[in-house]
mmCIF file of the C-alpha atoms, coordinates in Angstrom:
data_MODEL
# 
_entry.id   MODEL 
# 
loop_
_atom_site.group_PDB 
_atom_site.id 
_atom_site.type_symbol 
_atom_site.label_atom_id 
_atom_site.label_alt_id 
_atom_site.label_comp_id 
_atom_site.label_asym_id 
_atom_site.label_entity_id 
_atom_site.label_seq_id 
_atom_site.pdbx_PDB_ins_code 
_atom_site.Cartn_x 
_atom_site.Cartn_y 
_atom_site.Cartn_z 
_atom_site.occupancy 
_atom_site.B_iso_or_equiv 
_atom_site.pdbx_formal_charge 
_atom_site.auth_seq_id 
_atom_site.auth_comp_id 
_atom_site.auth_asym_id 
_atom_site.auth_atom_id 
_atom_site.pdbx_PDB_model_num 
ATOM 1   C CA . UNK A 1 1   ? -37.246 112.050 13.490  1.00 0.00 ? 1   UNK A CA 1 
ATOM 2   C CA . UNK A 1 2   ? -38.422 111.618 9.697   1.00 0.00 ? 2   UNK A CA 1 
ATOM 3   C CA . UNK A 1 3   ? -40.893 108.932 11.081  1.00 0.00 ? 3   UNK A CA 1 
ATOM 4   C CA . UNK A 1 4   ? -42.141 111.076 13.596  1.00 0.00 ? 4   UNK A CA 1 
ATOM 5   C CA . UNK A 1 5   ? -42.787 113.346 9.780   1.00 0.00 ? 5   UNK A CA 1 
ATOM 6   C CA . UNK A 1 6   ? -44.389 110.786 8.481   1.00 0.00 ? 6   UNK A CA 1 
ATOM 7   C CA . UNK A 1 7   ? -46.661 109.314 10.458  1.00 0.00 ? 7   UNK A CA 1 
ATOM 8   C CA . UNK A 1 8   ? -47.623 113.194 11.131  1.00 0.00 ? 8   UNK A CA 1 
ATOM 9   C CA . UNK A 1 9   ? -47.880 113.527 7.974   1.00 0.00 ? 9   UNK A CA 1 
ATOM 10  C CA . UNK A 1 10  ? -50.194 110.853 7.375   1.00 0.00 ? 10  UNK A CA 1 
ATOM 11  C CA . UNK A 1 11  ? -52.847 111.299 9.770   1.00 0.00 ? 11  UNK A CA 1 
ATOM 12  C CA . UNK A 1 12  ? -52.640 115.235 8.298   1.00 0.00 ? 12  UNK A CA 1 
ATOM 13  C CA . UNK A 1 13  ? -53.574 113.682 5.246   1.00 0.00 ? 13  UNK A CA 1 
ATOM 14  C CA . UNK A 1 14  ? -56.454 110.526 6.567   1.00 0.00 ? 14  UNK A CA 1 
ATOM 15  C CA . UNK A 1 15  ? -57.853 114.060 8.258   1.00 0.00 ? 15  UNK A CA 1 
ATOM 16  C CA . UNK A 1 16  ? -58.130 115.529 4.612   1.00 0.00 ? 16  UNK A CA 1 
ATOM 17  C CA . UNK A 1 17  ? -59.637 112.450 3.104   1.00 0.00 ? 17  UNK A CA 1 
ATOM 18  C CA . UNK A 1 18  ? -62.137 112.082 5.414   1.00 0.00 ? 18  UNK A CA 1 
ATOM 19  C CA . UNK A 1 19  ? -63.157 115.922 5.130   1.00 0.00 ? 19  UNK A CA 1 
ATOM 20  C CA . UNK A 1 20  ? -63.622 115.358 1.590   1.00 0.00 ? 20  UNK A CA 1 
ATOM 21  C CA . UNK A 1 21  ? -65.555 112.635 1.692   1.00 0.00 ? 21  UNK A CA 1 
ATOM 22  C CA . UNK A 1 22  ? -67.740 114.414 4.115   1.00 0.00 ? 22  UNK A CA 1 
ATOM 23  C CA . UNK A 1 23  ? -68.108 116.818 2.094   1.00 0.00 ? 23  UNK A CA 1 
ATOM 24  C CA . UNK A 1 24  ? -69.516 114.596 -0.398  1.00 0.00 ? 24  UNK A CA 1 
ATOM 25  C CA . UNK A 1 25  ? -71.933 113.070 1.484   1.00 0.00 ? 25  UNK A CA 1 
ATOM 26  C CA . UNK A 1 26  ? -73.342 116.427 1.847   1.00 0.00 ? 26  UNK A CA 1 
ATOM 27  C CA . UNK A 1 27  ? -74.281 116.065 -1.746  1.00 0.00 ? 27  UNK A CA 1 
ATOM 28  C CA . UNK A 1 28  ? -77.808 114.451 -2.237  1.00 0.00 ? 28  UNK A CA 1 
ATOM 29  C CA . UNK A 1 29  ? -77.391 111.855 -5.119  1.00 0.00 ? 29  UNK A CA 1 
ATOM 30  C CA . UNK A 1 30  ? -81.235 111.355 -5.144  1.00 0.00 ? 30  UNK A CA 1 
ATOM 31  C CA . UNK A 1 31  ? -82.244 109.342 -2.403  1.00 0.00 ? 31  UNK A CA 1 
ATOM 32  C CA . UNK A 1 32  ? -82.968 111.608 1.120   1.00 0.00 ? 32  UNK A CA 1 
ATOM 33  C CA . UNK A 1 33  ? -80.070 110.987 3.341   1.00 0.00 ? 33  UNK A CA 1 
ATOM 34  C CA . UNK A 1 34  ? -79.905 113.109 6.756   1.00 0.00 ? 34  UNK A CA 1 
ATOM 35  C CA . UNK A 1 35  ? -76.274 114.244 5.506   1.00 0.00 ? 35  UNK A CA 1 
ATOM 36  C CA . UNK A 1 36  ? -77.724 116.711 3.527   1.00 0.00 ? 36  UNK A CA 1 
ATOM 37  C CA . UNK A 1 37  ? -78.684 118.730 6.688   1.00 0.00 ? 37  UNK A CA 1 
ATOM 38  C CA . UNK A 1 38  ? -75.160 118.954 8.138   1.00 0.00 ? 38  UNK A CA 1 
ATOM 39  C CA . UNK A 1 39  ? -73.790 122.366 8.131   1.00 0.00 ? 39  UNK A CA 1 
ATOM 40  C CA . UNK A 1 40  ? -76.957 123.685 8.756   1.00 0.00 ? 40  UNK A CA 1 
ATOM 41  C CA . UNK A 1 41  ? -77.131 125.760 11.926  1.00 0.00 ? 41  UNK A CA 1 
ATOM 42  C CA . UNK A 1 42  ? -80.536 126.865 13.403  1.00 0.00 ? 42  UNK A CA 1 
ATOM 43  C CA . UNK A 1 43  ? -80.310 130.453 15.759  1.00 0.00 ? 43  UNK A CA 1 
ATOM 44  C CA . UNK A 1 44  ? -81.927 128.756 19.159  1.00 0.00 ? 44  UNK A CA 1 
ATOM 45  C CA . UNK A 1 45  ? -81.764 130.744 22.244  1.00 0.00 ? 45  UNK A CA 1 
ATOM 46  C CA . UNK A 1 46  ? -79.616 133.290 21.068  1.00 0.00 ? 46  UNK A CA 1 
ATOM 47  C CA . UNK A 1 47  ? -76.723 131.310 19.847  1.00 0.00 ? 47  UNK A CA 1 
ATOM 48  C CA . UNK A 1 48  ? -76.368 129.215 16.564  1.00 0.00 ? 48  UNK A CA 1 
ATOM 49  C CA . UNK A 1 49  ? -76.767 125.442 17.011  1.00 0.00 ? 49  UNK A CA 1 
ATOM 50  C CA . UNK A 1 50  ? -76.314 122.481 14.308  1.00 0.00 ? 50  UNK A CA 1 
ATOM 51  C CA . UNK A 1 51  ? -79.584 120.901 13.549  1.00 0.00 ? 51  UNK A CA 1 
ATOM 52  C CA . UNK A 1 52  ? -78.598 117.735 14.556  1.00 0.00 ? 52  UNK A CA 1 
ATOM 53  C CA . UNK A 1 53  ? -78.668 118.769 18.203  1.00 0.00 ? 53  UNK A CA 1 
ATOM 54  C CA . UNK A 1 54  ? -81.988 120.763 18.318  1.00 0.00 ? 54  UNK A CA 1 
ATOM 55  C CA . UNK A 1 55  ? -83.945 116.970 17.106  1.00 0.00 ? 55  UNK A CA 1 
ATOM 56  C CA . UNK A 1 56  ? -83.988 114.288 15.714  1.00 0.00 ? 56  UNK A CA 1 
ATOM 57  C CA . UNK A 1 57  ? -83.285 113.915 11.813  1.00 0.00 ? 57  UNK A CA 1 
ATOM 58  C CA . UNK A 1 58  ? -84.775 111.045 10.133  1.00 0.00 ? 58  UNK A CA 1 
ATOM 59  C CA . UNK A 1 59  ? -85.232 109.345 6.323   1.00 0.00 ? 59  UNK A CA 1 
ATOM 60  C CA . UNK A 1 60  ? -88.294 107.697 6.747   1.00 0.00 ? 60  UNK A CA 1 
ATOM 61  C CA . UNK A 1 61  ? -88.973 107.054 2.799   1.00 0.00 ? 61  UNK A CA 1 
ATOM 62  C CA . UNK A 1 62  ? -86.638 107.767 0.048   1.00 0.00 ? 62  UNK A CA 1 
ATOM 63  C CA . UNK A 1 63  ? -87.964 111.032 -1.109  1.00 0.00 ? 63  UNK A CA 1 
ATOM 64  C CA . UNK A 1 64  ? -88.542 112.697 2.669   1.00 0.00 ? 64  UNK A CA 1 
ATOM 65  C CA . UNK A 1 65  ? -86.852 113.550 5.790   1.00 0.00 ? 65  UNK A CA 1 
ATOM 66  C CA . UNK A 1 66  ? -88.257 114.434 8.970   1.00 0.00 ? 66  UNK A CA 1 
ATOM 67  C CA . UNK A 1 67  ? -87.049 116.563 11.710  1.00 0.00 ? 67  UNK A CA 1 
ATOM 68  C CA . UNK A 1 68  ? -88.690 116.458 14.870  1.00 0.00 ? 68  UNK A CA 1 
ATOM 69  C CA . UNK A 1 69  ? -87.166 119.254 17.436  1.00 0.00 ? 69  UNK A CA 1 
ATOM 70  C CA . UNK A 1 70  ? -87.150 119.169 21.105  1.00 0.00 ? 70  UNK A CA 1 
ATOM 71  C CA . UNK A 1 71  ? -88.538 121.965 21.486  1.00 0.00 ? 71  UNK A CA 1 
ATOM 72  C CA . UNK A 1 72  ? -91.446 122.870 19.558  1.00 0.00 ? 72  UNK A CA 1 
ATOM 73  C CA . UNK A 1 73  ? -91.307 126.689 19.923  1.00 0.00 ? 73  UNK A CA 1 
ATOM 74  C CA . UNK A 1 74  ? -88.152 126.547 17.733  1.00 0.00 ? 74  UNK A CA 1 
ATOM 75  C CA . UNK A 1 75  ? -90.030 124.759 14.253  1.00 0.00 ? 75  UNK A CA 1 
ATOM 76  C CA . UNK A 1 76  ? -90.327 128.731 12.659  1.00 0.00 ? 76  UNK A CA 1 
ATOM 77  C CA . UNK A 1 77  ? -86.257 128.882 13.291  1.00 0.00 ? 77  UNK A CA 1 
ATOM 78  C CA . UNK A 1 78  ? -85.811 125.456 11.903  1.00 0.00 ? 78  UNK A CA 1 
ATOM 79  C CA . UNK A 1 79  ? -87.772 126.353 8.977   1.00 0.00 ? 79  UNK A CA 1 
ATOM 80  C CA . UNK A 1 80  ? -85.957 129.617 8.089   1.00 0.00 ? 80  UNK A CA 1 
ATOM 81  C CA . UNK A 1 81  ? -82.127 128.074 9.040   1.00 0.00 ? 81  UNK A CA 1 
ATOM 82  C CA . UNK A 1 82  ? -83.305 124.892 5.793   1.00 0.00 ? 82  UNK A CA 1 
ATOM 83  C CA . UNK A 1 83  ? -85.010 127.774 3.643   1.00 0.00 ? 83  UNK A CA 1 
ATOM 84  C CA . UNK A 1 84  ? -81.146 129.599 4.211   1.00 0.00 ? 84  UNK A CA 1 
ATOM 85  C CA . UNK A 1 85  ? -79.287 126.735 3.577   1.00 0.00 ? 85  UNK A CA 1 
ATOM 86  C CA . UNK A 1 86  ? -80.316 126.759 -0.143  1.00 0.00 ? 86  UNK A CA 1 
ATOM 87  C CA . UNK A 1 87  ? -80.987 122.986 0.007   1.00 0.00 ? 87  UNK A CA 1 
ATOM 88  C CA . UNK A 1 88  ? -84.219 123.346 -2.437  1.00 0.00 ? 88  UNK A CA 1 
ATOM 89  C CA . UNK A 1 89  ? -86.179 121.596 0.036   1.00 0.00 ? 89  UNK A CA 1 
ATOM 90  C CA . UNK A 1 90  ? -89.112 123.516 1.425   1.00 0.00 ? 90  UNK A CA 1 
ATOM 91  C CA . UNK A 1 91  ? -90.046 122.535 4.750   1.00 0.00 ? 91  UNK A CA 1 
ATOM 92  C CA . UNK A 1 92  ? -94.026 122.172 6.067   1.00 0.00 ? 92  UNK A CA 1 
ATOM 93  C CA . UNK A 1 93  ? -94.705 121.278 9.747   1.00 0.00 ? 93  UNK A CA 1 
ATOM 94  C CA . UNK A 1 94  ? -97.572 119.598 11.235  1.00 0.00 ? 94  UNK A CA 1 
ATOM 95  C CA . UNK A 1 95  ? -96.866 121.701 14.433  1.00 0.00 ? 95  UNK A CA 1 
ATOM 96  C CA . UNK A 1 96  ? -95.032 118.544 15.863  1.00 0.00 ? 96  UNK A CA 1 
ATOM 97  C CA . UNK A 1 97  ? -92.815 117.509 13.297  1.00 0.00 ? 97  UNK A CA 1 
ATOM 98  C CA . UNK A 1 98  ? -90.746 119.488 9.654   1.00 0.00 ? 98  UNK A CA 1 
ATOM 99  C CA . UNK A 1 99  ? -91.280 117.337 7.065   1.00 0.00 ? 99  UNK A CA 1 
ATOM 100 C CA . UNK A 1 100 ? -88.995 118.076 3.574   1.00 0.00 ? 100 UNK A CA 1 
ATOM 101 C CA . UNK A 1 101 ? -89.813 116.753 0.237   1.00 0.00 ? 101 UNK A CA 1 
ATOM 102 C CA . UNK A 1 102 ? -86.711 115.906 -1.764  1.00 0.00 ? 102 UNK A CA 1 
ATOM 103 C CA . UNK A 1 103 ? -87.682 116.015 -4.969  1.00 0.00 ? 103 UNK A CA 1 
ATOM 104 C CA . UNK A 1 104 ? -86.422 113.873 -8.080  1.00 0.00 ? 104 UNK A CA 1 
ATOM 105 C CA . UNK A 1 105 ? -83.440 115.386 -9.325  1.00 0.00 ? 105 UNK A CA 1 
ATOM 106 C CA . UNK A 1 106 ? -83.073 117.047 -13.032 1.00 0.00 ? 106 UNK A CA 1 
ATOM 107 C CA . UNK A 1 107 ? -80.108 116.236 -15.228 1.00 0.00 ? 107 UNK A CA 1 
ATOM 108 C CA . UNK A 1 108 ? -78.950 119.758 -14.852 1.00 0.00 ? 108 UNK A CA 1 
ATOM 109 C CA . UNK A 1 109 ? -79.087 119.506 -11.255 1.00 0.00 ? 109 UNK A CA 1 
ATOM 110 C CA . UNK A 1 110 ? -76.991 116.062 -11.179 1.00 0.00 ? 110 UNK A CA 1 
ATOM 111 C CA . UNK A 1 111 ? -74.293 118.234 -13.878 1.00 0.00 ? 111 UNK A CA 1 
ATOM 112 C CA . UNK A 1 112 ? -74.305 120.636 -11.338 1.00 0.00 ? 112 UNK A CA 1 
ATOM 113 C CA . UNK A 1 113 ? -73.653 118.132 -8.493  1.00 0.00 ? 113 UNK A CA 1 
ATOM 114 C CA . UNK A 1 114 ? -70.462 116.465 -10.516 1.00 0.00 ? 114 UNK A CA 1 
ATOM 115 C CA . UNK A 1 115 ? -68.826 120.241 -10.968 1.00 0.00 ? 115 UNK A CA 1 
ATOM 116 C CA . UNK A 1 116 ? -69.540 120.648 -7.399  1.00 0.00 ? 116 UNK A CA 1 
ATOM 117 C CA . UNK A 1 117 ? -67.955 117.179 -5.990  1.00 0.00 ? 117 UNK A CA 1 
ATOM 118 C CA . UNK A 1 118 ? -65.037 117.343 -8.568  1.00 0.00 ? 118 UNK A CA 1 
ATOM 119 C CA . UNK A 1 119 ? -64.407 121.009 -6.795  1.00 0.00 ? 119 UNK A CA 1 
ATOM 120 C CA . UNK A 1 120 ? -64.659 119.370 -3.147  1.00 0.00 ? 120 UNK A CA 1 
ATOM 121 C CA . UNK A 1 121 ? -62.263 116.617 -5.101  1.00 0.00 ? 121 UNK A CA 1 
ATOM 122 C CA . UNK A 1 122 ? -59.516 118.977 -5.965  1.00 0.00 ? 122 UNK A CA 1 
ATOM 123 C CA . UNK A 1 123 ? -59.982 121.042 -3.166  1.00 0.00 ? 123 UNK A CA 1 
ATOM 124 C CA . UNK A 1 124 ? -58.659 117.799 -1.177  1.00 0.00 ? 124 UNK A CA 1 
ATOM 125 C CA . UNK A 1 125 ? -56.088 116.778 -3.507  1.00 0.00 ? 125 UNK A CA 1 
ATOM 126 C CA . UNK A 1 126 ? -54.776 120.538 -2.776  1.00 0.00 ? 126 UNK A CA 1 
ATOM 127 C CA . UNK A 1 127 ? -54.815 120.474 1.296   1.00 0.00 ? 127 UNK A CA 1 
ATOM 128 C CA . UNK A 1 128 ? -52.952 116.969 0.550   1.00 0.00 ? 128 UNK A CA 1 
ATOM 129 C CA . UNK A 1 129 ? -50.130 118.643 -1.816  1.00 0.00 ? 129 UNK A CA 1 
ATOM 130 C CA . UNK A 1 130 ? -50.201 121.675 0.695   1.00 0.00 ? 130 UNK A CA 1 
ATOM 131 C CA . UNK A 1 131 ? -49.407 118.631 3.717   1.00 0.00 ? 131 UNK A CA 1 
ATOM 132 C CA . UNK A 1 132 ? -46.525 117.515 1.266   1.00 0.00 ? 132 UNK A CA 1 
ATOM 133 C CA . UNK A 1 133 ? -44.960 120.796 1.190   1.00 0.00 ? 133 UNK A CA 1 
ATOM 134 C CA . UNK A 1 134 ? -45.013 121.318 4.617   1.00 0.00 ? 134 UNK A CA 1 
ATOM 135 C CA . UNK A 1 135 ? -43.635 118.212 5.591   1.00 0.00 ? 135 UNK A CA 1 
ATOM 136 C CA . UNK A 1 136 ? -40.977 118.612 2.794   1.00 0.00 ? 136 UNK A CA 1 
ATOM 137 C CA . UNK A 1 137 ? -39.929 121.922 3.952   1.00 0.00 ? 137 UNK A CA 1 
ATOM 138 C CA . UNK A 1 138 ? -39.464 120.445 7.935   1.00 0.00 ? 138 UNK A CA 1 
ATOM 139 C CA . UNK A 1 139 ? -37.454 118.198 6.497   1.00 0.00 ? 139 UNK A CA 1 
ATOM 140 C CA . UNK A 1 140 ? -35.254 119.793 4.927   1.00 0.00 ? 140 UNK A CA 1 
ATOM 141 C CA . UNK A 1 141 ? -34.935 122.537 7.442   1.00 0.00 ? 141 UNK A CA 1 
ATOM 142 C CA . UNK A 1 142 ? -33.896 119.320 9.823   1.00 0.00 ? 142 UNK A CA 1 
ATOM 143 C CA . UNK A 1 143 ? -31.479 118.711 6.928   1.00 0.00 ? 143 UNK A CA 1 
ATOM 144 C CA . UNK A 1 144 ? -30.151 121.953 7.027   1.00 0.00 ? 144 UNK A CA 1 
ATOM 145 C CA . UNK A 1 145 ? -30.203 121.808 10.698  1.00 0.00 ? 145 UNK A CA 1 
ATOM 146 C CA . UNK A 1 146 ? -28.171 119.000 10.899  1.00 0.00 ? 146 UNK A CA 1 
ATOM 147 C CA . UNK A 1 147 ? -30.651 116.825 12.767  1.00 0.00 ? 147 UNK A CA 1 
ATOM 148 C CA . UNK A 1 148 ? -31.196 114.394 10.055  1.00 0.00 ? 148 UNK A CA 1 
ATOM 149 C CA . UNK A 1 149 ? -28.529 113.372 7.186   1.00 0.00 ? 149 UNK A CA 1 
ATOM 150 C CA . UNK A 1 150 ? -28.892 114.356 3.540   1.00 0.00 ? 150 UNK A CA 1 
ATOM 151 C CA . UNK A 1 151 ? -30.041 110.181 2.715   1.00 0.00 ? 151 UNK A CA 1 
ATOM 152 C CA . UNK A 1 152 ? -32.683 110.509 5.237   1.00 0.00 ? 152 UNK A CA 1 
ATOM 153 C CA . UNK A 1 153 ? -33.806 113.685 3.456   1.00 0.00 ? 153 UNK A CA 1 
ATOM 154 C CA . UNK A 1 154 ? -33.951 111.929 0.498   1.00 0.00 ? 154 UNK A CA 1 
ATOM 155 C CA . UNK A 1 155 ? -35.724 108.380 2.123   1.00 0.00 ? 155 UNK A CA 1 
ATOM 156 C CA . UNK A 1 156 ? -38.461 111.284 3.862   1.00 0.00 ? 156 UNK A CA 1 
ATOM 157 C CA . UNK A 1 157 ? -39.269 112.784 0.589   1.00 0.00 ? 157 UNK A CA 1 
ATOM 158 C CA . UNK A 1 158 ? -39.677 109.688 -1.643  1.00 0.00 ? 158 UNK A CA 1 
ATOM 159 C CA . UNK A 1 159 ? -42.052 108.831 1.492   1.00 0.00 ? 159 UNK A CA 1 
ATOM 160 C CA . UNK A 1 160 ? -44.314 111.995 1.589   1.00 0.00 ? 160 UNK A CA 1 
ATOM 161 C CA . UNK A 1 161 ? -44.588 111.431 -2.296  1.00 0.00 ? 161 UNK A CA 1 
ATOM 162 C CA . UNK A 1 162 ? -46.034 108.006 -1.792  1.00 0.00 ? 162 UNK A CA 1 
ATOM 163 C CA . UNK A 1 163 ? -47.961 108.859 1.100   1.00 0.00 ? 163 UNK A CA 1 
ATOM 164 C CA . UNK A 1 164 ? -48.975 112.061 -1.615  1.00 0.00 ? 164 UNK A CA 1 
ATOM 165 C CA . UNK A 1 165 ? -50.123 109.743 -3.749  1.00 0.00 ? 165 UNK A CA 1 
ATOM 166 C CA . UNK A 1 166 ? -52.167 107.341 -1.979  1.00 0.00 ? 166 UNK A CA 1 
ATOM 167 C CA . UNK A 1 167 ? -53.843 109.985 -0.622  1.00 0.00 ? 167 UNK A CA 1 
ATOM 168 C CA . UNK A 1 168 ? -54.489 111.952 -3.727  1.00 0.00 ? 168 UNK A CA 1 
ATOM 169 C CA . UNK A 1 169 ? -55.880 108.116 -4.944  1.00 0.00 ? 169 UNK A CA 1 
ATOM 170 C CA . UNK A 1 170 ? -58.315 107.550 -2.536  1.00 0.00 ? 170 UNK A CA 1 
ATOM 171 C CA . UNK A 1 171 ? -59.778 110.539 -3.035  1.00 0.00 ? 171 UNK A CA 1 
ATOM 172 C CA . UNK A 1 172 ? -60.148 109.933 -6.539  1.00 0.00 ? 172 UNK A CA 1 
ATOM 173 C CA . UNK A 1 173 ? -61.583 106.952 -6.134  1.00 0.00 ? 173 UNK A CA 1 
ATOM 174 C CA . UNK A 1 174 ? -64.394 108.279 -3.616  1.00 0.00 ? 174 UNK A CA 1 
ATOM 175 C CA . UNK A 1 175 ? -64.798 111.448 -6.797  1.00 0.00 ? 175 UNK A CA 1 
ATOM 176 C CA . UNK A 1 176 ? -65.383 108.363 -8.788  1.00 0.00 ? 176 UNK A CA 1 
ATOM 177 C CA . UNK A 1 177 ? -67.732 106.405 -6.635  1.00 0.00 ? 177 UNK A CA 1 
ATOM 178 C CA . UNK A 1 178 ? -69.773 109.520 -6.142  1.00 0.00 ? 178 UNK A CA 1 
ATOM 179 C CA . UNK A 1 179 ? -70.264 110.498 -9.508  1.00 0.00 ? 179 UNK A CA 1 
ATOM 180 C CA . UNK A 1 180 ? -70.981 107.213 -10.485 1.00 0.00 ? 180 UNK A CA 1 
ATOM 181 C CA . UNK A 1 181 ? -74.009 107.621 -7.524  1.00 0.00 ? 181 UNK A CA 1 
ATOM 182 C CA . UNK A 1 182 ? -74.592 111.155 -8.893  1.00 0.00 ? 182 UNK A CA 1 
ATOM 183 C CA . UNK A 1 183 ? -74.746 110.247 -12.537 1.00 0.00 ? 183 UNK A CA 1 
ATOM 184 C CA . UNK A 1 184 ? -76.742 107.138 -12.277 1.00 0.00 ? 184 UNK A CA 1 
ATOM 185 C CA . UNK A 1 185 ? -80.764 107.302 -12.159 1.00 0.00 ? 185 UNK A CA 1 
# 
């Protein structure tokens, strides 16, 4: 039963790593990357879509992305859903294809960046503590229960703490990897 827990546990946990790090990628660290359109959802035939299924995203150069829709009729929509988003980029269209400019960023825009990815950071590290708790309560409940003795208790715990903190490492090390790419001209 308290592997049943822990392997639970730990694919609770992969799941959080991997949001956070999605999260990050979200973040432009100055190169165009078609990550930083994710989230964004574009109102197409009455119901909201993600971008990424309405065309094709692209990073032709370093400093642009392209976006070139399916359907044509639906570049005005595009254009409002990115001016929403609060991305900074301002879209232009040829009629065919959005083109957005990513502009150089400024050192108070990389500052602001770090505060935002050492949120996302914590915010992780928090989900993970929150998947420790749970897990720690089940077990002892099973304790209490009778369905597992009071040394497996004890054997579960000192588990979910290191699964807690390999977790809570990798995640530091991808908040250190990205502000390395965030800090770094």
């Amino acid at each position: 039963m308290v592997d049943t827990f822990l392997k639970e546990t730990e694919t609770k946990m992969e799941k959080a790593v991997e949001s956070t790090k999605d999260k990050f990628a979200s973040i432009r660290a100055g190169r165009a990357n078609v990550s930083m359109l994710d989230g964004i959802t574009v109102d197409a035939y009455g119901a909201p879509s993600p971008l990424s299924q309405i065309g094709t995203l692209s990073a032709p150069e370093a400093r642009l992305l392209t976006i070139d829709p399916w359907d044509k009729s639906l570049i005005p929509a595009i254009e409002k859903a990115i001016q929403q988003a609060n991305l900074g980029l301002n879209p232009s269209n040829d009629g065919r294809i959005i083109r957005l400019s990513v502009p150089e960023l400024t050192e108070e825009r990389r500052k602001e960046y770090v505060k935002m990815v050492r949120k996302e950071a914590e915010e992780g590290k928090v989900a993970i503590r929150n998947i420790r708790k749970d897990v720690n309560n089940k077990l002892r409940k099973s304790e209490k229960d009778s369905e597992i003795t009071e040394d497996d208790l004890k054997s579960g715990e000192d588990s979910v703490q290191k699964l807690t903190d390999k977790f809570t490492k990798l995640v530091d090390e991808a908040l250190d990897k990205k502000e390395k790419e965030l800090t770094t001209v």
